[in-house]
Amino acid sequence: MFADEVTVTVTAGKGGDGCTSFRREKYVEMGGPNGGNGGSGASIIFVTDPGLKTLIDLKMMKHVKGEKGINGKGSDRNGANAEDVIIKVPMGTTITDMSTNTVLADLTKKDESFVVCRGGRGGRGNRAFATHDNPAPKMSELGEPGEEKIIKCELKVLADVGLVGMPSVGKSTLINMISNANAKVGAYHFTTLNPNLGVIKLKNGSSFVMADLPGLIEGASDGVGLGHKFLRHAMRTKVIAHVIDMGASEGRNPIDDYEKILNEISKYDEKLKNKPHIIIANKMDIDGSDDNLRLFKEKYKDEEIYPISAVMNEGIAPLIERLNELVESLDDVVLYDEDTMKESHILYKFDDSKPFTVTKEDGIWVLKGKEIETLFAMTRFEEEESVERFGRKLRGMGVEEELERMGAKRGDEVKILDYIFVFKD
């Protein structure tokens, strides 16, 4: 089964919990804290595999989850990090965060990797909190929650030349004739339901990849027929080769076919419309094709047209040579520049926005913010020193000052995530 679009929930592993522990040996005074740190949770990493041609493996996964890091233990024993989860995807896979509609990564190179969700860091044990003023802290941290995202993965096939045309114009026959592809051919519409790739090798040692893309119909840019399935895969190609049934074997007019194709491409994306292109006038072995070609050339005087008969293997050599010239003269297609993608390699960056927000809902003050929610999730509220540290951190962020500025009174209820506290001194 071919799958070129998948939506999946991805959850990295939670960090292991830190440990609160003290040395207790019969002849050792003031043993001190020896609680170890928790290990990091598993990150979810996508890696390209040149052997994969479809997203079907990922489609079978409803939810990708990473393992939790191992908890720290006494006697200064740190927990082990969880093993990262590696998900293999085909080259040409684009990853989008559905919550923000941000393109996270466009994986086009062999063995290229991207961390989709980072595992949570391990919580610190009480040994890590020891200071000169507090040499024996009775507190430790819980592990940080791992990142969670709902992502969409789209496969846009990697090909140098994309064959574009109405159904049954001979694209599959052509690619079978000139490459190592084995595209299905039949006397009915939409024989090609999925992209077929073929490698075309020239006598001079050059080669390029051609894609036989699903047939277009009117309304494809709005999702009619195979719609976006075709148009998505055409985006990566360097050259568009319009295949026209010049013999009008399906009863359609070649000029009308070309106009409809151009219209659908224009409506879908300007980048696709402006790609270098040529016209392949196929089925020139059929009666009436010469007259149709003459009328076509009269209307499109500036177009580069190559008359061929794929089934008779006529006119193929000059077509291949010209396509190879175009491919070699053009740079690889970059669909997304770095400015449009979230940078995955930056762990920390300056943020001038407020680290939290305060709103009032149904008489309860609601605190929201990644930093506050992470601090809350990593606090052991059964430990008095941990609770005191939590309060100090909130005051240091300016939460208490902001609550008072907005009119909060002592005794009011304050909510973080699903938990409610009382605002007091």
Tab-separated table of N, CA and C in Angstrom, residues 304-374:
chain	number	residue	atom	x	y	z
A	304	GLU	N	8.244	24.875	-26.033
A	304	GLU	CA	9.201	23.869	-26.507
A	304	GLU	C	8.464	22.530	-26.602
A	305	ILE	N	8.253	22.043	-27.834
A	305	ILE	CA	7.387	20.876	-28.054
A	305	ILE	C	8.184	19.741	-28.696
A	306	TYR	N	8.007	18.525	-28.162
A	306	TYR	CA	8.689	17.337	-28.680
A	306	TYR	C	7.652	16.296	-29.095
A	307	PRO	N	7.430	16.109	-30.405
A	307	PRO	CA	6.486	15.085	-30.874
A	307	PRO	C	7.096	13.694	-30.698
A	308	ILE	N	6.329	12.773	-30.105
A	308	ILE	CA	6.810	11.401	-29.920
A	308	ILE	C	5.660	10.416	-30.072
A	309	SER	N	6.026	9.162	-30.172
A	309	SER	CA	5.071	8.063	-30.015
A	309	SER	C	5.703	7.099	-29.025
A	310	ALA	N	5.235	7.133	-27.790
A	310	ALA	CA	5.830	6.285	-26.757
A	310	ALA	C	5.663	4.810	-27.084
A	311	VAL	N	4.491	4.439	-27.588
A	311	VAL	CA	4.228	3.039	-27.857
A	311	VAL	C	5.071	2.520	-29.030
A	312	MET	N	5.428	3.393	-29.976
A	312	MET	CA	6.247	3.007	-31.128
A	312	MET	C	7.730	3.336	-30.916
A	313	ASN	N	8.049	3.937	-29.775
A	313	ASN	CA	9.427	4.308	-29.437
A	313	ASN	C	10.016	5.257	-30.492
A	314	GLU	N	9.247	6.263	-30.867
A	314	GLU	CA	9.688	7.227	-31.877
A	314	GLU	C	9.834	8.619	-31.251
A	315	GLY	N	10.927	9.298	-31.602
A	315	GLY	CA	11.163	10.653	-31.112
A	315	GLY	C	11.657	10.715	-29.685
A	316	ILE	N	12.047	9.576	-29.105
A	316	ILE	CA	12.408	9.528	-27.691
A	316	ILE	C	13.796	10.116	-27.435
A	317	ALA	N	14.783	9.805	-28.304
A	317	ALA	CA	16.173	10.203	-28.052
A	317	ALA	C	16.347	11.706	-27.867
A	318	PRO	N	15.880	12.559	-28.789
A	318	PRO	CA	16.052	14.009	-28.575
A	318	PRO	C	15.328	14.520	-27.335
A	319	LEU	N	14.201	13.898	-26.996
A	319	LEU	CA	13.464	14.286	-25.779
A	319	LEU	C	14.311	14.036	-24.540
A	320	ILE	N	14.904	12.844	-24.449
A	320	ILE	CA	15.708	12.499	-23.277
A	320	ILE	C	16.922	13.414	-23.161
A	321	GLU	N	17.576	13.679	-24.279
A	321	GLU	CA	18.751	14.543	-24.258
A	321	GLU	C	18.399	15.949	-23.772
A	322	ARG	N	17.259	16.465	-24.224
A	322	ARG	CA	16.852	17.808	-23.800
A	322	ARG	C	16.495	17.834	-22.314
A	323	LEU	N	15.790	16.838	-21.853
A	323	LEU	CA	15.447	16.776	-20.426
A	323	LEU	C	16.708	16.713	-19.571
A	324	ASN	N	17.675	15.932	-20.004
A	324	ASN	CA	18.927	15.816	-19.250
A	324	ASN	C	19.663	17.153	-19.204
A	325	GLU	N	19.667	17.892	-20.326
A	325	GLU	CA	20.287	19.221	-20.347
A	325	GLU	C	19.632	20.148	-19.326
A	326	LEU	N	18.308	20.133	-19.289
A	326	LEU	CA	17.587	20.990	-18.344
A	326	LEU	C	17.891	20.614	-16.899
A	327	VAL	N	17.866	19.321	-16.624
A	327	VAL	CA	18.108	18.842	-15.253
A	327	VAL	C	19.498	19.251	-14.781
A	328	GLU	N	20.510	19.077	-15.650
A	328	GLU	CA	21.882	19.392	-15.252
A	328	GLU	C	22.100	20.897	-15.093
A	329	SER	N	21.289	21.704	-15.749
A	329	SER	CA	21.469	23.156	-15.676
A	329	SER	C	20.760	23.791	-14.489
A	330	LEU	N	19.921	23.019	-13.799
A	330	LEU	CA	19.103	23.568	-12.720
A	330	LEU	C	19.574	23.084	-11.351
A	331	ASP	N	19.442	23.952	-10.357
A	331	ASP	CA	19.780	23.591	-8.988
A	331	ASP	C	18.675	22.729	-8.388
A	332	ASP	N	19.029	22.008	-7.315
A	332	ASP	CA	18.023	21.221	-6.612
A	332	ASP	C	16.930	22.134	-6.071
A	333	VAL	N	15.722	21.609	-6.013
A	333	VAL	CA	14.574	22.393	-5.550
A	333	VAL	C	14.546	22.425	-4.024
A	334	VAL	N	14.461	23.620	-3.455
A	334	VAL	CA	14.317	23.789	-2.005
A	334	VAL	C	12.920	24.334	-1.751
A	335	LEU	N	12.077	23.523	-1.138
A	335	LEU	CA	10.689	23.940	-0.908
A	335	LEU	C	10.547	24.892	0.269
A	336	TYR	N	11.372	24.682	1.305
A	336	TYR	CA	11.243	25.502	2.508
A	336	TYR	C	12.623	26.019	2.894
A	337	ASP	N	12.760	27.344	3.003
A	337	ASP	CA	14.037	27.872	3.459
A	337	ASP	C	14.063	27.875	4.981
A	338	GLU	N	15.237	28.140	5.542
A	338	GLU	CA	15.405	28.054	6.991
A	338	GLU	C	14.537	29.057	7.736
A	339	ASP	N	14.226	30.183	7.091
A	339	ASP	CA	13.419	31.207	7.763
A	339	ASP	C	11.987	30.734	8.006
A	340	THR	N	11.530	29.766	7.208
A	340	THR	CA	10.145	29.309	7.356
A	340	THR	C	10.038	28.075	8.236
A	341	MET	N	11.189	27.551	8.662
A	341	MET	CA	11.156	26.346	9.481
A	341	MET	C	11.664	26.633	10.886
A	342	LYS	N	11.105	25.933	11.831
A	342	LYS	CA	11.564	26.017	13.207
A	342	LYS	C	12.936	25.368	13.293
A	343	GLU	N	13.901	26.078	13.897
A	343	GLU	CA	15.248	25.530	13.971
A	343	GLU	C	15.328	24.495	15.082
A	344	SER	N	15.717	23.264	14.703
A	344	SER	CA	15.707	22.161	15.658
A	344	SER	C	16.962	22.112	16.516
A	345	HIS	N	18.055	22.746	16.060
A	345	HIS	CA	19.320	22.588	16.763
A	345	HIS	C	19.513	23.611	17.874
A	346	ILE	N	18.604	24.591	18.014
A	346	ILE	CA	18.744	25.608	19.057
A	346	ILE	C	17.997	25.147	20.306
A	347	LEU	N	18.748	24.894	21.378
A	347	LEU	CA	18.126	24.413	22.604
A	347	LEU	C	17.572	25.563	23.439
A	348	TYR	N	18.294	26.669	23.463
A	348	TYR	CA	17.868	27.806	24.264
A	348	TYR	C	17.950	29.073	23.404
A	349	LYS	N	16.974	29.933	23.529
A	349	LYS	CA	17.023	31.193	22.793
A	349	LYS	C	16.337	32.275	23.628
A	350	PHE	N	16.728	33.521	23.390
A	350	PHE	CA	16.141	34.630	24.118
A	350	PHE	C	14.703	34.855	23.653
A	351	ASP	N	13.837	35.108	24.632
A	351	ASP	CA	12.432	35.323	24.325
A	351	ASP	C	11.964	36.547	25.102
A	352	ASP	N	11.600	37.584	24.375
A	352	ASP	CA	11.178	38.827	25.030
A	352	ASP	C	9.734	38.767	25.517
A	353	SER	N	8.987	37.740	25.143
A	353	SER	CA	7.596	37.649	25.563
A	353	SER	C	7.515	37.250	27.031
A	354	LYS	N	6.376	37.533	27.652
A	354	LYS	CA	6.199	37.215	29.070
A	354	LYS	C	6.219	35.698	29.268
A	355	PRO	N	6.891	35.227	30.345
A	355	PRO	CA	7.003	33.782	30.557
A	355	PRO	C	5.706	33.136	31.051
A	356	PHE	N	4.694	33.967	31.363
A	356	PHE	CA	3.434	33.395	31.847
A	356	PHE	C	2.305	34.380	31.585
A	357	THR	N	1.085	33.871	31.651
A	357	THR	CA	-0.097	34.722	31.532
A	357	THR	C	-1.001	34.473	32.737
A	358	VAL	N	-1.743	35.501	33.116
A	358	VAL	CA	-2.705	35.398	34.227
A	358	VAL	C	-4.072	35.831	33.713
A	359	THR	N	-5.043	34.960	33.871
A	359	THR	CA	-6.428	35.294	33.511
A	359	THR	C	-7.340	34.868	34.661
A	360	LYS	N	-8.572	35.379	34.635
A	360	LYS	CA	-9.537	34.983	35.659
A	360	LYS	C	-10.713	34.312	34.982
A	361	GLU	N	-10.970	33.062	35.365
A	361	GLU	CA	-12.044	32.275	34.774
A	361	GLU	C	-12.915	31.687	35.882
A	362	ASP	N	-14.194	32.051	35.878
A	362	ASP	CA	-15.154	31.560	36.884
A	362	ASP	C	-14.666	31.809	38.306
A	363	GLY	N	-14.073	33.002	38.529
A	363	GLY	CA	-13.647	33.373	39.879
A	363	GLY	C	-12.310	32.792	40.293
A	364	ILE	N	-11.638	32.056	39.409
A	364	ILE	CA	-10.347	31.428	39.734
A	364	ILE	C	-9.265	32.047	38.858
A	365	TRP	N	-8.135	32.411	39.477
A	365	TRP	CA	-6.997	32.942	38.728
A	365	TRP	C	-6.264	31.785	38.061
A	366	VAL	N	-6.073	31.892	36.756
A	366	VAL	CA	-5.453	30.800	35.990
A	366	VAL	C	-4.079	31.248	35.498
A	367	LEU	N	-3.051	30.480	35.898
A	367	LEU	CA	-1.676	30.740	35.474
A	367	LEU	C	-1.314	29.789	34.343
A	368	LYS	N	-0.780	30.319	33.243
A	368	LYS	CA	-0.337	29.490	32.129
A	368	LYS	C	1.039	29.948	31.674
A	369	GLY	N	1.834	29.007	31.208
A	369	GLY	CA	3.179	29.313	30.726
A	369	GLY	C	4.045	28.068	30.801
A	370	LYS	N	4.856	27.839	29.776
A	370	LYS	CA	5.660	26.614	29.719
A	370	LYS	C	6.596	26.488	30.922
A	371	GLU	N	7.248	27.599	31.292
A	371	GLU	CA	8.213	27.544	32.397
A	371	GLU	C	7.526	27.207	33.712
A	372	ILE	N	6.371	27.845	33.951
A	372	ILE	CA	5.629	27.580	35.195
A	372	ILE	C	5.108	26.143	35.209
A	373	GLU	N	4.563	25.694	34.089
A	373	GLU	CA	3.992	24.349	34.037
A	373	GLU	C	5.070	23.280	34.180
A	374	THR	N	6.267	23.538	33.627
A	374	THR	CA	7.376	22.596	33.795
A	374	THR	C	7.837	22.554	35.243
